[in-house]
CSV table of C-alpha atoms in Angstrom, one decimal:
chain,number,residue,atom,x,y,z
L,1,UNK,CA,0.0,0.0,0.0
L,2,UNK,CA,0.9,3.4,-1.0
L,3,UNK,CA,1.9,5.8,1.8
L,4,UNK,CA,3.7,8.0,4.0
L,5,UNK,CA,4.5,6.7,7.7
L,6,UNK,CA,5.1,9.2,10.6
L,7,UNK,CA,6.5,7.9,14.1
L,8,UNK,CA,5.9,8.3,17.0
L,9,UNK,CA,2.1,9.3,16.2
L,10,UNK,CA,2.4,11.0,20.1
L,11,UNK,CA,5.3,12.1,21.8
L,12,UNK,CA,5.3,14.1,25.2
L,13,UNK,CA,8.7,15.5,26.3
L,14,UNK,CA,10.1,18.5,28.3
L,15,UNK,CA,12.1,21.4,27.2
L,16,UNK,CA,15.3,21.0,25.8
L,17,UNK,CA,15.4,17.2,25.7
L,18,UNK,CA,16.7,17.1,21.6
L,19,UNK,CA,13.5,14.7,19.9
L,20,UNK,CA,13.6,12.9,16.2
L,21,UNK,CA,10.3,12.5,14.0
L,22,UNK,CA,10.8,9.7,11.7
L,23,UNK,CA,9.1,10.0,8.4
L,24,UNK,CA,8.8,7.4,5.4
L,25,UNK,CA,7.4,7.1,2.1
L,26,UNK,CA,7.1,3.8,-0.2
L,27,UNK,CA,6.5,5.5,-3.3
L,28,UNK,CA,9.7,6.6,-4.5
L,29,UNK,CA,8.7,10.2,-4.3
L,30,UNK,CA,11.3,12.9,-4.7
L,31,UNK,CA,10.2,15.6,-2.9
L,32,UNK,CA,9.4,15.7,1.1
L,33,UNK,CA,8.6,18.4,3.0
L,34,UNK,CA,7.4,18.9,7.0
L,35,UNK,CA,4.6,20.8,8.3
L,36,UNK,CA,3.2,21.7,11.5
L,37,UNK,CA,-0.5,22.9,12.2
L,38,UNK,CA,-1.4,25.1,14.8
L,39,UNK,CA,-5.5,26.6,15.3
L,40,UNK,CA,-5.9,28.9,13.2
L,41,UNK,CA,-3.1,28.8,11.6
L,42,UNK,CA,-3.3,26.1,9.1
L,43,UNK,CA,-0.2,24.1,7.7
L,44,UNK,CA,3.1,26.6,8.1
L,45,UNK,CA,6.1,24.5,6.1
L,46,UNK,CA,8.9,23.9,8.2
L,47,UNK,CA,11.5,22.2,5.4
L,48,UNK,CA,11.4,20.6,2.2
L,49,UNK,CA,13.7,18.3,0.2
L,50,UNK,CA,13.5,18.3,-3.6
L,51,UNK,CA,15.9,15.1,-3.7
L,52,UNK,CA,18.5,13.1,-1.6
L,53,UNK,CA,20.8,15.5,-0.1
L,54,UNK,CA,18.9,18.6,-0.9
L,55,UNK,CA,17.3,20.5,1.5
L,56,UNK,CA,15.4,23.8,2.0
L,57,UNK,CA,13.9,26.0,4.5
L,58,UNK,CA,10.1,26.6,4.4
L,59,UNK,CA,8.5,29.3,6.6
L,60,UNK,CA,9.1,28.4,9.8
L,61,UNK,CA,12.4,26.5,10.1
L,62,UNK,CA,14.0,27.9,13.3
L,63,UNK,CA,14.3,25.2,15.8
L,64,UNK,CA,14.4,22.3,13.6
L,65,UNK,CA,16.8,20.2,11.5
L,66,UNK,CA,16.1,17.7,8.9
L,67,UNK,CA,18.3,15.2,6.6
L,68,UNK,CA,17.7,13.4,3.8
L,69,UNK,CA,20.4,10.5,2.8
L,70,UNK,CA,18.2,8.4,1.3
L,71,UNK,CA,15.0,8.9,-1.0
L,72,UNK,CA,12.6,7.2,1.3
L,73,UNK,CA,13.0,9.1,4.3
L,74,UNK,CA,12.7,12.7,5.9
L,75,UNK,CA,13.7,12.8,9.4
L,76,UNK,CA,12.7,16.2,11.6
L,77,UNK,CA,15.3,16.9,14.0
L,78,UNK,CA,13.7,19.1,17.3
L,79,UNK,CA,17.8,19.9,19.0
L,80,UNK,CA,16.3,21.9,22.0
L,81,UNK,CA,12.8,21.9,21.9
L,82,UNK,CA,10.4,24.9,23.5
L,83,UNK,CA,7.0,24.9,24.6
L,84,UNK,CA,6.2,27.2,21.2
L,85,UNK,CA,7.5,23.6,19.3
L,86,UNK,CA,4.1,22.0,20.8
L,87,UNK,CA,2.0,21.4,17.9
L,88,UNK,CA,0.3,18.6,15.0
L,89,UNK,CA,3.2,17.8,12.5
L,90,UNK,CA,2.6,16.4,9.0
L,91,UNK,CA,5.1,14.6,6.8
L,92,UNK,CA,4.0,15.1,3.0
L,93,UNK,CA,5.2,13.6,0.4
L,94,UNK,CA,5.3,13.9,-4.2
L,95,UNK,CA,5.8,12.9,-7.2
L,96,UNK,CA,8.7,12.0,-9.1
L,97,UNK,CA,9.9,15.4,-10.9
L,98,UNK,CA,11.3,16.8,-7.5
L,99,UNK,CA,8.8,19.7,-7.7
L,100,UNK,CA,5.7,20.4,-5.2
L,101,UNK,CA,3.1,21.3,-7.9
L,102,UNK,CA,2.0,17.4,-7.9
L,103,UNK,CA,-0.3,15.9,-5.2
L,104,UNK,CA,0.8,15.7,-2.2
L,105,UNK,CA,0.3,12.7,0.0
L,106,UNK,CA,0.4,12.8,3.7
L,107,UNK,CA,1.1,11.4,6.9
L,108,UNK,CA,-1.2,10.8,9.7
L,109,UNK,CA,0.9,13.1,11.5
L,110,UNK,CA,2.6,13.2,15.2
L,111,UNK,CA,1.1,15.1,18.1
L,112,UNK,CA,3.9,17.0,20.2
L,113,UNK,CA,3.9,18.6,23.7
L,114,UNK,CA,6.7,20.3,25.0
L,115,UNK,CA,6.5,20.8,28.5
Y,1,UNK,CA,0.4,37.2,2.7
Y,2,UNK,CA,0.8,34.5,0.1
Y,3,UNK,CA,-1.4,32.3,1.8
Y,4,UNK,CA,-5.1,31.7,0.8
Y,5,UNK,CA,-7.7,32.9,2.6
Y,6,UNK,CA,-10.9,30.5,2.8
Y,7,UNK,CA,-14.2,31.7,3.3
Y,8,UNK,CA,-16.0,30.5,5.3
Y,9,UNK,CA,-14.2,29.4,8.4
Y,10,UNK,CA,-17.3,27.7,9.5
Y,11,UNK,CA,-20.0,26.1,7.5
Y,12,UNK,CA,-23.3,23.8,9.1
Y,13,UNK,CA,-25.7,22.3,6.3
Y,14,UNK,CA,-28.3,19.5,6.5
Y,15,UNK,CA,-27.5,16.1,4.3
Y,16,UNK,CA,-28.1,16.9,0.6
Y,17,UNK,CA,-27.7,20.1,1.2
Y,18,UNK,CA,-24.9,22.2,-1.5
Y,19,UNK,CA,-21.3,23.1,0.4
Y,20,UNK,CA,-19.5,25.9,-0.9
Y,21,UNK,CA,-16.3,27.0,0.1
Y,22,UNK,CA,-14.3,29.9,-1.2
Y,23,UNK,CA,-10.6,30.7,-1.3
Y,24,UNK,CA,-9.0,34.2,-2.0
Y,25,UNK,CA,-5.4,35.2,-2.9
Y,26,UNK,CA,-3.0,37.7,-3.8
Y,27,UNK,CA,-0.6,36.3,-5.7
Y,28,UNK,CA,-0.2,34.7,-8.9
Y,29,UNK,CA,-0.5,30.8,-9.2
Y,30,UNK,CA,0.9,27.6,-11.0
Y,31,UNK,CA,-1.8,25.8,-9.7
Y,32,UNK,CA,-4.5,25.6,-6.8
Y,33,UNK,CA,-5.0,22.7,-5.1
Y,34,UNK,CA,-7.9,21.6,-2.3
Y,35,UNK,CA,-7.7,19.2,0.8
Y,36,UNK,CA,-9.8,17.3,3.1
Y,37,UNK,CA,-9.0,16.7,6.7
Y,38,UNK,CA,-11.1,14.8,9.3
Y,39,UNK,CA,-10.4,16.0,12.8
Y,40,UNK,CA,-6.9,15.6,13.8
Y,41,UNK,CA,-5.5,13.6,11.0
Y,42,UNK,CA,-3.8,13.8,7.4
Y,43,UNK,CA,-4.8,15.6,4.8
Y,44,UNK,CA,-6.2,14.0,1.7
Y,45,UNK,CA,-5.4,15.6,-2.1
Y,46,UNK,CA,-9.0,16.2,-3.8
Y,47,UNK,CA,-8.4,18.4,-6.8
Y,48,UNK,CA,-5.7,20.2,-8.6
Y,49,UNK,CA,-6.9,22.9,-11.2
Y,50,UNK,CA,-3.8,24.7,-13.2
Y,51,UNK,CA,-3.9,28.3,-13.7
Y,52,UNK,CA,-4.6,27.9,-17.2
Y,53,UNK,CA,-8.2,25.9,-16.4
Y,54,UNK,CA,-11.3,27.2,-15.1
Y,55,UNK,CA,-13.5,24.4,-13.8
Y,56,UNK,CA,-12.9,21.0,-12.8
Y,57,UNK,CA,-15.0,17.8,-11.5
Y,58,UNK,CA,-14.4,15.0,-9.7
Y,59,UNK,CA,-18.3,13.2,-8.9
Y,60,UNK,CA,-19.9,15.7,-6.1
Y,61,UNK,CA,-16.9,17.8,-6.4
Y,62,UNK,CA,-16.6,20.8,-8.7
Y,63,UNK,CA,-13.8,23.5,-8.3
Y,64,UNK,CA,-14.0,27.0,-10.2
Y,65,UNK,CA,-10.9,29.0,-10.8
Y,66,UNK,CA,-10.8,32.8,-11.3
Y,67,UNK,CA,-7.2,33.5,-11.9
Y,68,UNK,CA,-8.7,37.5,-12.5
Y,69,UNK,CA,-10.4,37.8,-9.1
Y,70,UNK,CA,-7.9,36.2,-7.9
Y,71,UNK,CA,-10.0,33.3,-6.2
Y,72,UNK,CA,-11.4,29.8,-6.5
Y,73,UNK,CA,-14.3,27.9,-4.9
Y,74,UNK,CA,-14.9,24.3,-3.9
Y,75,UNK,CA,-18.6,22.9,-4.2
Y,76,UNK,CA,-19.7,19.5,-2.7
Y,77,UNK,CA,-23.0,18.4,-4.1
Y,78,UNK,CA,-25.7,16.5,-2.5
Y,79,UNK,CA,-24.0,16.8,1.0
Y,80,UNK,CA,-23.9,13.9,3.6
Y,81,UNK,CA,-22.7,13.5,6.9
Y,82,UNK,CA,-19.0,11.8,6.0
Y,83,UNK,CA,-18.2,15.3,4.3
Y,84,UNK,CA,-17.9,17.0,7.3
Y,85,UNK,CA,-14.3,17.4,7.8
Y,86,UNK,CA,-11.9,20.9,7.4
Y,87,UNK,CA,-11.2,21.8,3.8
Y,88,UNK,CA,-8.0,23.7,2.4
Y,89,UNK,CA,-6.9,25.4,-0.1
Y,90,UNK,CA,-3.4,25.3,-1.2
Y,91,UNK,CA,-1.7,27.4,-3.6
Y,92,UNK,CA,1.6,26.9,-5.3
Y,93,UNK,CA,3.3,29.9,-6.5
Y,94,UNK,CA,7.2,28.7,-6.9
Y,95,UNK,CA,7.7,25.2,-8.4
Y,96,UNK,CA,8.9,24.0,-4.7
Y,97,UNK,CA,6.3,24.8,-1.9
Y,98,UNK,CA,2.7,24.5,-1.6
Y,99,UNK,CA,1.0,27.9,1.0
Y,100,UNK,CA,-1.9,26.3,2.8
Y,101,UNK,CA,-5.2,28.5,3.8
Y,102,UNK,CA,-6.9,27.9,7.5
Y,103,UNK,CA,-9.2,26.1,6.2
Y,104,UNK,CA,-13.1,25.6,6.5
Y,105,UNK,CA,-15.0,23.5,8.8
Y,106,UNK,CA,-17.6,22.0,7.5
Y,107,UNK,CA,-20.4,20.2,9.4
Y,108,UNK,CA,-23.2,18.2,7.9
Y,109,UNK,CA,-26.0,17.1,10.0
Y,110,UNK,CA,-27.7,14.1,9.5
């Protein structure tokens, strides 16, 4: 089955206590790119990765890493996190041309709380 | 602001009702693009129209584009209750990243 996995779905930590969000997709996608959703806010990009080893910022990309070595995954990397990092965070994932303007397919996403 | 702006943010109809949703930008576009998300999960792709098209269907679904006003809308036809979900709007105006609205809520009753 096609699809994008996200883990962990939940994660509760405390500040400053460095986190990873593992994200992988099984259909040989080239471009990956992280989200997070807050009320009212609607899905703010944090990074995206047109290909293995290429990686840009989106909107919001203070406080978090990513790395892509191989196609299939897209890790996000939380180095200190803050209570402001609490929030619903999608992994998406598209086509084969390395551009966005195809569908996107997404995770089920993971739930953060920072304490 | 690049991102789109849906309107409404809140929308309650009977079953069989019509849903329309509405999404305004500034920008120029490559393409629009509108999701589905039930509460608290992943979004799901339901059309893409280009900036060259104007309408598009897919069964109860029918999306407009007015690439002059600056603004598209999303109908869902013949409602029922497994519509109701949040509904986006995405717009790509690079080739790299997709700008997602806030989205409309949409509750059908039974």
């Amino acid at each position: 089955e096609a699809q994008v996995t996200q883990n962990p779905r939940y994660l509760i930590t405390v500040t400053g206590k460095k986190l990873t969000v593992t994200c992988s997709q099984n259909m040989n996608h080239e471009y990956m790119s992280w989200y997070r959703q807050d009320p009212g806010l609607g899905l703010r990009q944090i990074y995206y990765s047109m290909n293995v080893e290429v990686t840009d910022k989106g909107d919001v990309p203070e406080g978090y890493k990513v790395s892509r070595k191989e196609k299939r995954n897209f890790p996000l990397i939380l180095e200190s996190p803050s209570p402001n990092q609490t929030s619903l965070y999608f992994c998406a994932s598209s086509g084969t041309s390395g551009r966005a303007w195809e569908t996107q397919y997404f995770g089920p996403g993971t739930r953060l709380l920072v304490l | 602001s690049q991102q789109g702006e849906e309107d409404p943010q809140a929308l309650s109809i009977q079953e069989g009702e019509n849903a329309t949703m509405n999404c305004s930008y500034k920008t120029s576009i490559n393409n629009l693009q509108w999701y589905r998300q039930n509460s608290g999960r992943g979004l799901v792709h339901l059309i893409l129209i280009r900036s060259n098209e104007r309408e598009k269907h897919s069964g109860r679904l029918r999306v407009t584009l007015d690439t002059s006003k600056k603004s598209s809308s999303l109908l869902i036809t013949a409602s029922r209750a497994a519509d109701t979900a949040s509904y986006f709007c995405a717009l790509l105006t690079g080739y790299n990243k997709l700008i997602f609205g806030a989205g409309t809520r949409l509750a059908v009753h039974p």
